[in-house]
């Protein structure tokens, strides 16, 4: 999407900064800055806004050969409206956009390359855009299984785009294809069939500082979270990574759980922090790091995002990872 960032309430007018945004593209840029080869499969309109999206991705070292231009639909639009120091309203204009009409051809081209990708990354945002985009994601999962490609899914629930019920209907099917599942604590139930990992209250869509349209980080017990993670591991997910905001993150695997506290930084803008976290985690995974090392890099890249304005602009390069210091060691249980 093209992103327009206001300097105050939209109804009062004012100036707006123009950039691009999108969960998958944020992760792609974060990985490219860390030195990885990344291909982005998506669709933009055959318009100047679409050219801005592709030009930005290319400039950041992301391969966009699999991107399609849709002459019959515009590039999506996202407006950011800061309302409080830690709360930003978002307004989506994506109905009928090129991204909502994404076809299976884009993902099929990506897998037709000489060597299949090492990791396929999807989020819960794309299937929320429409039936075509949902079918493209389903085809990507099928191709990943056929080519033995590791699959990472970031739940990334957006209440402005679809209901929890509709999201659960899709994400519960995706769980059987997923190797690495990344979610906030409230998002875990969206991936579980009823009765699996249910130790009590599921946690509702509480608000979160930042975009204001995601499930929130509620005050849920560690036992509830561990129970739900165990349910997902039982479905075949290999790693369940739970983002806990200011409390850091915990990864659950068949060997146990590993927790990493958040880095201490001055919070400037929470937008894009989750995507930066994912980029760090996948980067360390691709480098062959263990779970503790993956979490270490993830909370580091997430901290860079929190300390910077924009969706992806603050993503660090590999040389910059050490700027926050060594930090505390991971806590193993």
mmCIF file of C-alpha atoms in Angstrom:
data_model
loop_
_atom_site.group_PDB
_atom_site.id
_atom_site.type_symbol
_atom_site.label_atom_id
_atom_site.label_comp_id
_atom_site.label_asym_id
_atom_site.label_seq_id
_atom_site.Cartn_x
_atom_site.Cartn_y
_atom_site.Cartn_z
ATOM 1 C CA UNK A 1 0.000 0.000 0.000
ATOM 2 C CA UNK A 2 0.827 3.639 -0.158
ATOM 3 C CA UNK A 3 0.863 5.120 3.352
ATOM 4 C CA UNK A 4 -0.013 8.718 4.171
ATOM 5 C CA UNK A 5 1.019 9.865 7.642
ATOM 6 C CA UNK A 6 -0.736 12.874 9.078
ATOM 7 C CA UNK A 7 0.645 15.209 11.719
ATOM 8 C CA UNK A 8 -2.609 15.320 13.709
ATOM 9 C CA UNK A 9 -6.373 14.689 13.423
ATOM 10 C CA UNK A 10 -7.283 14.149 9.786
ATOM 11 C CA UNK A 11 -10.473 16.221 10.061
ATOM 12 C CA UNK A 12 -8.318 19.261 10.767
ATOM 13 C CA UNK A 13 -6.243 18.842 7.620
ATOM 14 C CA UNK A 14 -2.540 19.573 7.764
ATOM 15 C CA UNK A 15 0.411 17.952 6.061
ATOM 16 C CA UNK A 16 0.927 14.276 5.256
ATOM 17 C CA UNK A 17 4.107 12.344 4.565
ATOM 18 C CA UNK A 18 4.024 9.784 1.746
ATOM 19 C CA UNK A 19 5.603 6.355 2.136
ATOM 20 C CA UNK A 20 4.693 2.695 1.654
ATOM 21 C CA UNK A 21 3.498 0.100 4.143
ATOM 22 C CA UNK A 22 2.351 -3.493 4.406
ATOM 23 C CA UNK A 23 3.192 -6.294 6.806
ATOM 24 C CA UNK A 24 4.886 -8.591 4.297
ATOM 25 C CA UNK A 25 6.801 -5.778 2.617
ATOM 26 C CA UNK A 26 7.990 -4.543 6.025
ATOM 27 C CA UNK A 27 9.375 -8.007 6.774
ATOM 28 C CA UNK A 28 10.922 -8.220 3.308
ATOM 29 C CA UNK A 29 12.741 -4.914 3.787
ATOM 30 C CA UNK A 30 13.864 -5.903 7.282
ATOM 31 C CA UNK A 31 15.364 -9.152 5.970
ATOM 32 C CA UNK A 32 17.008 -7.461 2.985
ATOM 33 C CA UNK A 33 18.687 -4.923 5.273
ATOM 34 C CA UNK A 34 20.077 -7.834 7.260
ATOM 35 C CA UNK A 35 21.703 -9.215 4.126
ATOM 36 C CA UNK A 36 19.232 -11.883 3.009
ATOM 37 C CA UNK A 37 17.933 -12.490 -0.505
ATOM 38 C CA UNK A 38 14.212 -11.725 -0.488
ATOM 39 C CA UNK A 39 11.497 -11.976 -3.157
ATOM 40 C CA UNK A 40 8.129 -10.269 -2.713
ATOM 41 C CA UNK A 41 5.103 -11.735 -4.476
ATOM 42 C CA UNK A 42 2.169 -9.344 -4.577
ATOM 43 C CA UNK A 43 0.073 -7.026 -6.699
ATOM 44 C CA UNK A 44 -0.152 -3.269 -7.121
ATOM 45 C CA UNK A 45 -2.214 -1.093 -9.400
ATOM 46 C CA UNK A 46 -0.881 0.063 -12.749
ATOM 47 C CA UNK A 47 -0.578 3.555 -11.319
ATOM 48 C CA UNK A 48 1.928 5.946 -9.793
ATOM 49 C CA UNK A 49 1.163 4.679 -6.295
ATOM 50 C CA UNK A 50 2.055 1.157 -7.403
ATOM 51 C CA UNK A 51 5.262 2.431 -8.945
ATOM 52 C CA UNK A 52 6.169 4.010 -5.597
ATOM 53 C CA UNK A 53 5.642 0.679 -3.822
ATOM 54 C CA UNK A 54 7.794 -1.276 -6.281
ATOM 55 C CA UNK A 55 10.448 1.434 -6.491
ATOM 56 C CA UNK A 56 10.764 1.509 -2.698
ATOM 57 C CA UNK A 57 11.078 -2.260 -2.445
ATOM 58 C CA UNK A 58 13.688 -2.352 -5.219
ATOM 59 C CA UNK A 59 15.629 0.452 -3.566
ATOM 60 C CA UNK A 60 15.727 -1.596 -0.364
ATOM 61 C CA UNK A 61 17.126 -4.626 -2.174
ATOM 62 C CA UNK A 62 13.904 -6.652 -2.429
ATOM 63 C CA UNK A 63 13.353 -8.657 -5.635
ATOM 64 C CA UNK A 64 9.942 -7.705 -7.076
ATOM 65 C CA UNK A 65 10.035 -9.736 -10.284
ATOM 66 C CA UNK A 66 6.973 -11.680 -9.081
ATOM 67 C CA UNK A 67 4.899 -8.553 -8.488
ATOM 68 C CA UNK A 68 1.920 -8.015 -10.753
ATOM 69 C CA UNK A 69 0.407 -4.760 -12.029
ATOM 70 C CA UNK A 70 -3.375 -4.774 -12.143
ATOM 71 C CA UNK A 71 -4.701 -2.276 -14.732
ATOM 72 C CA UNK A 72 -8.240 -2.684 -13.400
ATOM 73 C CA UNK A 73 -7.682 -1.836 -9.737
ATOM 74 C CA UNK A 74 -5.829 0.847 -7.793
ATOM 75 C CA UNK A 75 -3.002 0.382 -5.328
ATOM 76 C CA UNK A 76 -4.297 0.220 -1.768
ATOM 77 C CA UNK A 77 -4.116 3.200 0.555
ATOM 78 C CA UNK A 78 -3.483 3.509 4.286
ATOM 79 C CA UNK A 79 -3.890 6.680 6.349
ATOM 80 C CA UNK A 80 -2.188 7.084 9.722
ATOM 81 C CA UNK A 81 -3.747 9.521 12.169
ATOM 82 C CA UNK A 82 -1.794 10.160 15.385
ATOM 83 C CA UNK A 83 -4.193 10.874 18.244
ATOM 84 C CA UNK A 84 -2.177 10.252 21.417
ATOM 85 C CA UNK A 85 1.559 9.785 22.000
ATOM 86 C CA UNK A 86 1.174 5.989 21.888
ATOM 87 C CA UNK A 87 -2.053 5.609 19.890
ATOM 88 C CA UNK A 88 -2.362 5.970 16.137
ATOM 89 C CA UNK A 89 -5.613 5.495 14.279
ATOM 90 C CA UNK A 90 -5.468 3.798 10.904
ATOM 91 C CA UNK A 91 -7.879 4.069 8.011
ATOM 92 C CA UNK A 92 -7.734 1.423 5.282
ATOM 93 C CA UNK A 93 -8.833 1.925 1.691
ATOM 94 C CA UNK A 94 -8.234 -1.551 0.315
ATOM 95 C CA UNK A 95 -11.623 -2.803 -0.857
ATOM 96 C CA UNK A 96 -11.295 -3.469 -4.582
ATOM 97 C CA UNK A 97 -7.567 -2.698 -4.540
ATOM 98 C CA UNK A 98 -5.013 -4.577 -6.621
ATOM 99 C CA UNK A 99 -3.818 -6.385 -3.514
ATOM 100 C CA UNK A 100 -7.319 -7.670 -2.803
ATOM 101 C CA UNK A 101 -7.380 -9.187 -6.311
ATOM 102 C CA UNK A 102 -4.021 -10.923 -5.972
ATOM 103 C CA UNK A 103 -4.005 -14.113 -8.030
ATOM 104 C CA UNK A 104 -2.243 -17.435 -7.712
ATOM 105 C CA UNK A 105 0.018 -16.613 -10.665
ATOM 106 C CA UNK A 106 2.275 -14.435 -8.504
ATOM 107 C CA UNK A 107 3.080 -17.208 -6.022
ATOM 108 C CA UNK A 108 3.368 -19.802 -8.767
ATOM 109 C CA UNK A 109 6.010 -17.661 -10.490
ATOM 110 C CA UNK A 110 7.931 -17.408 -7.224
ATOM 111 C CA UNK A 111 8.033 -21.180 -6.812
ATOM 112 C CA UNK A 112 8.893 -21.745 -10.467
ATOM 113 C CA UNK A 113 12.392 -20.342 -9.895
ATOM 114 C CA UNK A 114 15.398 -22.621 -10.290
ATOM 115 C CA UNK A 115 15.694 -23.038 -6.526
ATOM 116 C CA UNK A 116 12.671 -22.862 -4.220
ATOM 117 C CA UNK A 117 12.786 -20.406 -1.325
ATOM 118 C CA UNK A 118 14.087 -21.506 2.054
ATOM 119 C CA UNK A 119 11.199 -19.854 3.872
ATOM 120 C CA UNK A 120 7.722 -18.739 2.836
ATOM 121 C CA UNK A 121 6.363 -15.932 5.016
ATOM 122 C CA UNK A 122 2.644 -15.141 5.137
ATOM 123 C CA UNK A 123 0.516 -13.006 7.418
ATOM 124 C CA UNK A 124 -3.139 -12.960 8.368
ATOM 125 C CA UNK A 125 -3.523 -9.606 6.621
ATOM 126 C CA UNK A 126 -3.516 -10.819 3.012
ATOM 127 C CA UNK A 127 -6.302 -13.422 3.280
ATOM 128 C CA UNK A 128 -8.462 -10.770 4.935
ATOM 129 C CA UNK A 129 -8.436 -8.696 1.751
ATOM 130 C CA UNK A 130 -10.707 -10.933 -0.305
ATOM 131 C CA UNK A 131 -11.339 -14.330 -1.864
ATOM 132 C CA UNK A 132 -8.661 -13.939 -4.529
ATOM 133 C CA UNK A 133 -5.949 -13.038 -2.047
ATOM 134 C CA UNK A 134 -7.089 -15.878 0.228
ATOM 135 C CA UNK A 135 -6.798 -18.357 -2.656
ATOM 136 C CA UNK A 136 -3.308 -17.070 -3.495
ATOM 137 C CA UNK A 137 -2.197 -17.704 0.096
ATOM 138 C CA UNK A 138 -3.708 -21.195 0.043
ATOM 139 C CA UNK A 139 -1.836 -21.959 -3.181
ATOM 140 C CA UNK A 140 1.398 -20.686 -1.655
ATOM 141 C CA UNK A 141 0.960 -23.059 1.276
ATOM 142 C CA UNK A 142 0.343 -25.988 -1.080
ATOM 143 C CA UNK A 143 3.455 -25.158 -3.098
ATOM 144 C CA UNK A 144 5.535 -24.801 0.050
ATOM 145 C CA UNK A 145 4.501 -28.291 1.111
ATOM 146 C CA UNK A 146 5.238 -29.709 -2.351
ATOM 147 C CA UNK A 147 8.731 -28.168 -2.299
ATOM 148 C CA UNK A 148 9.454 -28.888 1.395
ATOM 149 C CA UNK A 149 9.746 -25.153 2.136
ATOM 150 C CA UNK A 150 9.546 -23.984 5.724
ATOM 151 C CA UNK A 151 6.460 -21.835 6.386
ATOM 152 C CA UNK A 152 6.285 -18.894 8.770
ATOM 153 C CA UNK A 153 2.897 -17.345 9.563
ATOM 154 C CA UNK A 154 2.453 -14.121 11.502
ATOM 155 C CA UNK A 155 -1.197 -14.006 12.613
ATOM 156 C CA UNK A 156 -1.277 -10.185 12.506
ATOM 157 C CA UNK A 157 -5.035 -9.976 13.111
ATOM 158 C CA UNK A 158 -6.651 -6.780 11.812
ATOM 159 C CA UNK A 159 -10.149 -6.217 13.157
ATOM 160 C CA UNK A 160 -10.719 -3.473 10.579
ATOM 161 C CA UNK A 161 -10.352 -6.031 7.788
ATOM 162 C CA UNK A 162 -12.227 -9.094 9.079
ATOM 163 C CA UNK A 163 -13.887 -10.571 12.137
ATOM 164 C CA UNK A 164 -12.256 -12.943 14.587
ATOM 165 C CA UNK A 165 -14.626 -15.666 13.390
ATOM 166 C CA UNK A 166 -13.648 -15.246 9.740
ATOM 167 C CA UNK A 167 -9.972 -15.083 10.654
ATOM 168 C CA UNK A 168 -10.209 -18.262 12.721
ATOM 169 C CA UNK A 169 -11.887 -20.136 9.874
ATOM 170 C CA UNK A 170 -8.814 -19.505 7.698
ATOM 171 C CA UNK A 171 -5.990 -19.592 10.232
ATOM 172 C CA UNK A 172 -7.048 -22.882 11.799
ATOM 173 C CA UNK A 173 -6.632 -24.517 8.392
ATOM 174 C CA UNK A 174 -3.239 -22.859 7.962
ATOM 175 C CA UNK A 175 -1.897 -24.305 11.225
ATOM 176 C CA UNK A 176 -1.295 -27.737 9.688
ATOM 177 C CA UNK A 177 1.020 -26.154 7.075
ATOM 178 C CA UNK A 178 2.903 -23.925 9.493
ATOM 179 C CA UNK A 179 6.392 -24.534 10.872
ATOM 180 C CA UNK A 180 6.836 -21.201 12.694
ATOM 181 C CA UNK A 181 3.763 -19.451 14.049
ATOM 182 C CA UNK A 182 4.189 -15.921 15.396
ATOM 183 C CA UNK A 183 1.371 -14.230 17.282
ATOM 184 C CA UNK A 184 0.481 -11.989 20.183
ATOM 185 C CA UNK A 185 -0.938 -13.837 23.182
ATOM 186 C CA UNK A 186 -4.553 -12.909 22.294
ATOM 187 C CA UNK A 187 -4.129 -14.141 18.727
ATOM 188 C CA UNK A 188 -3.262 -17.739 19.593
ATOM 189 C CA UNK A 189 -6.909 -18.870 19.943
ATOM 190 C CA UNK A 190 -7.549 -17.815 16.339
ATOM 191 C CA UNK A 191 -5.341 -20.701 15.210
ATOM 192 C CA UNK A 192 -6.788 -23.363 17.520
ATOM 193 C CA UNK A 193 -9.829 -25.556 17.120
ATOM 194 C CA UNK A 194 -12.312 -25.248 19.976
ATOM 195 C CA UNK A 195 -11.198 -27.169 23.043
ATOM 196 C CA UNK A 196 -7.491 -27.251 22.152
ATOM 197 C CA UNK A 197 -5.247 -25.468 24.632
ATOM 198 C CA UNK A 198 -8.211 -23.899 26.416
ATOM 199 C CA UNK A 199 -7.467 -23.503 30.113
ATOM 200 C CA UNK A 200 -9.905 -20.678 30.650
ATOM 201 C CA UNK A 201 -10.816 -17.305 29.247
ATOM 202 C CA UNK A 202 -9.694 -16.841 25.675
ATOM 203 C CA UNK A 203 -8.977 -13.155 25.801
ATOM 204 C CA UNK A 204 -10.918 -10.659 23.744
ATOM 205 C CA UNK A 205 -9.910 -7.993 21.296
ATOM 206 C CA UNK A 206 -8.559 -5.513 23.830
ATOM 207 C CA UNK A 207 -6.983 -2.361 22.462
ATOM 208 C CA UNK A 208 -3.269 -1.961 21.891
ATOM 209 C CA UNK A 209 -1.218 1.151 21.640
ATOM 210 C CA UNK A 210 -0.020 1.567 18.079
ATOM 211 C CA UNK A 211 -2.267 0.963 15.099
ATOM 212 C CA UNK A 212 -5.271 0.401 17.294
ATOM 213 C CA UNK A 213 -6.786 -2.311 15.080
ATOM 214 C CA UNK A 214 -5.109 -5.477 16.315
ATOM 215 C CA UNK A 215 -5.819 -7.896 19.100
ATOM 216 C CA UNK A 216 -4.231 -6.649 22.291
ATOM 217 C CA UNK A 217 -1.655 -7.999 24.694
ATOM 218 C CA UNK A 218 -4.003 -8.809 27.558
ATOM 219 C CA UNK A 219 -3.056 -9.775 31.087
ATOM 220 C CA UNK A 220 -3.315 -13.491 30.441
ATOM 221 C CA UNK A 221 -1.507 -16.062 32.537
ATOM 222 C CA UNK A 222 1.599 -17.841 31.376
ATOM 223 C CA UNK A 223 -0.205 -21.142 31.934
ATOM 224 C CA UNK A 224 -2.969 -20.168 29.492
ATOM 225 C CA UNK A 225 -0.457 -19.136 26.861
ATOM 226 C CA UNK A 226 1.642 -22.276 27.350
ATOM 227 C CA UNK A 227 -1.485 -24.439 27.095
ATOM 228 C CA UNK A 228 -2.486 -22.868 23.802
ATOM 229 C CA UNK A 229 1.058 -23.091 22.464
ATOM 230 C CA UNK A 230 1.081 -26.786 23.375
ATOM 231 C CA UNK A 231 -2.152 -27.234 21.442
ATOM 232 C CA UNK A 232 -0.541 -25.721 18.359
ATOM 233 C CA UNK A 233 2.580 -27.839 18.740
ATOM 234 C CA UNK A 234 0.253 -30.824 18.841
ATOM 235 C CA UNK A 235 -1.131 -29.817 15.447
ATOM 236 C CA UNK A 236 2.364 -30.003 13.937
ATOM 237 C CA UNK A 237 3.601 -26.430 14.352
ATOM 238 C CA UNK A 238 7.298 -26.662 15.238
ATOM 239 C CA UNK A 239 7.776 -23.270 16.871
ATOM 240 C CA UNK A 240 5.167 -21.033 18.474
ATOM 241 C CA UNK A 241 6.559 -17.558 19.094
ATOM 242 C CA UNK A 242 4.428 -15.306 21.296
ATOM 243 C CA UNK A 243 5.005 -11.557 21.185
ATOM 244 C CA UNK A 244 4.366 -9.977 24.587
ATOM 245 C CA UNK A 245 5.025 -6.330 23.813
ATOM 246 C CA UNK A 246 6.992 -4.608 26.563
ATOM 247 C CA UNK A 247 7.374 -7.976 28.302
ATOM 248 C CA UNK A 248 9.429 -9.400 25.453
ATOM 249 C CA UNK A 249 8.662 -12.683 23.731
ATOM 250 C CA UNK A 250 8.528 -16.406 24.449
ATOM 251 C CA UNK A 251 9.115 -19.263 22.018
ATOM 252 C CA UNK A 252 7.622 -22.718 22.590
ATOM 253 C CA UNK A 253 9.008 -25.846 20.917
ATOM 254 C CA UNK A 254 9.025 -29.556 21.576
ATOM 255 C CA UNK A 255 12.135 -29.005 23.738
ATOM 256 C CA UNK A 256 10.482 -26.480 26.049
ATOM 257 C CA UNK A 257 10.169 -22.713 26.161
ATOM 258 C CA UNK A 258 12.614 -19.836 25.899
ATOM 259 C CA UNK A 259 11.849 -16.284 26.987
ATOM 260 C CA UNK A 260 13.647 -13.100 26.033
ATOM 261 C CA UNK A 261 12.812 -9.776 27.715
ATOM 262 C CA UNK A 262 12.263 -6.731 25.553
ATOM 263 C CA UNK A 263 15.087 -4.304 24.904
ATOM 264 C CA UNK A 264 14.853 -1.033 26.786
ATOM 265 C CA UNK A 265 14.602 1.869 24.369
ATOM 266 C CA UNK A 266 12.780 5.167 24.217
ATOM 267 C CA UNK A 267 9.494 4.380 22.463
ATOM 268 C CA UNK A 268 8.811 6.693 19.538
ATOM 269 C CA UNK A 269 6.394 4.744 17.325
ATOM 270 C CA UNK A 270 5.082 1.197 17.855
ATOM 271 C CA UNK A 271 3.919 0.858 14.248
ATOM 272 C CA UNK A 272 5.871 -1.836 12.418
ATOM 273 C CA UNK A 273 7.486 -3.268 15.553
ATOM 274 C CA UNK A 274 5.856 -6.663 15.102
ATOM 275 C CA UNK A 275 7.054 -6.920 11.506
ATOM 276 C CA UNK A 276 10.575 -5.927 12.532
ATOM 277 C CA UNK A 277 10.448 -8.619 15.229
ATOM 278 C CA UNK A 278 9.502 -11.212 12.594
ATOM 279 C CA UNK A 279 12.309 -10.094 10.289
ATOM 280 C CA UNK A 280 14.832 -10.498 13.096
ATOM 281 C CA UNK A 281 13.533 -13.921 14.050
ATOM 282 C CA UNK A 282 13.593 -15.207 10.472
ATOM 283 C CA UNK A 283 17.013 -13.696 9.854
ATOM 284 C CA UNK A 284 18.509 -15.614 12.775
ATOM 285 C CA UNK A 285 16.655 -18.765 11.725
ATOM 286 C CA UNK A 286 18.153 -18.490 8.227
ATOM 287 C CA UNK A 287 21.577 -17.987 9.827
ATOM 288 C CA UNK A 288 21.162 -21.255 11.746
ATOM 289 C CA UNK A 289 20.866 -19.704 15.223
ATOM 290 C CA UNK A 290 19.140 -21.586 18.021
ATOM 291 C CA UNK A 291 15.802 -20.451 19.452
ATOM 292 C CA UNK A 292 17.444 -18.202 22.048
ATOM 293 C CA UNK A 293 19.508 -16.553 19.339
ATOM 294 C CA UNK A 294 16.434 -16.042 17.170
ATOM 295 C CA UNK A 295 14.583 -14.343 20.000
ATOM 296 C CA UNK A 296 17.615 -12.203 20.786
ATOM 297 C CA UNK A 297 17.758 -10.844 17.264
ATOM 298 C CA UNK A 298 13.966 -10.479 17.099
ATOM 299 C CA UNK A 299 13.663 -8.314 20.216
ATOM 300 C CA UNK A 300 16.625 -6.279 18.972
ATOM 301 C CA UNK A 301 15.117 -5.538 15.560
ATOM 302 C CA UNK A 302 11.768 -4.886 17.220
ATOM 303 C CA UNK A 303 13.407 -2.344 19.522
ATOM 304 C CA UNK A 304 14.901 -0.509 16.547
ATOM 305 C CA UNK A 305 11.411 -0.185 15.072
ATOM 306 C CA UNK A 306 9.877 1.076 18.322
ATOM 307 C CA UNK A 307 12.618 3.696 18.612
ATOM 308 C CA UNK A 308 11.975 4.996 15.068
ATOM 309 C CA UNK A 309 9.060 6.486 13.166
ATOM 310 C CA UNK A 310 7.544 4.628 10.246
ATOM 311 C CA UNK A 311 6.656 1.061 9.309
ATOM 312 C CA UNK A 312 10.098 -0.056 8.115
ATOM 313 C CA UNK A 313 12.330 3.005 8.026
ATOM 314 C CA UNK A 314 14.056 2.170 11.324
ATOM 315 C CA UNK A 315 14.900 -1.442 10.416
ATOM 316 C CA UNK A 316 18.588 -2.057 11.200
ATOM 317 C CA UNK A 317 21.320 -3.354 8.954
ATOM 318 C CA UNK A 318 23.409 -6.278 10.158
ATOM 319 C CA UNK A 319 26.229 -3.914 11.095
ATOM 320 C CA UNK A 320 23.845 -1.941 13.317
ATOM 321 C CA UNK A 321 22.544 -4.875 15.368
ATOM 322 C CA UNK A 322 25.140 -4.323 18.083
ATOM 323 C CA UNK A 323 24.231 -0.683 18.662
ATOM 324 C CA UNK A 324 21.852 -1.530 21.526
ATOM 325 C CA UNK A 325 24.508 -3.408 23.476
ATOM 326 C CA UNK A 326 24.687 -7.024 24.504
ATOM 327 C CA UNK A 327 21.608 -6.955 26.753
ATOM 328 C CA UNK A 328 20.608 -9.630 29.227
ATOM 329 C CA UNK A 329 20.804 -13.317 28.443
ATOM 330 C CA UNK A 330 17.765 -15.335 27.403
ATOM 331 C CA UNK A 331 15.815 -17.041 30.144
ATOM 332 C CA UNK A 332 15.502 -20.785 29.524
ATOM 333 C CA UNK A 333 12.863 -22.951 31.175
#
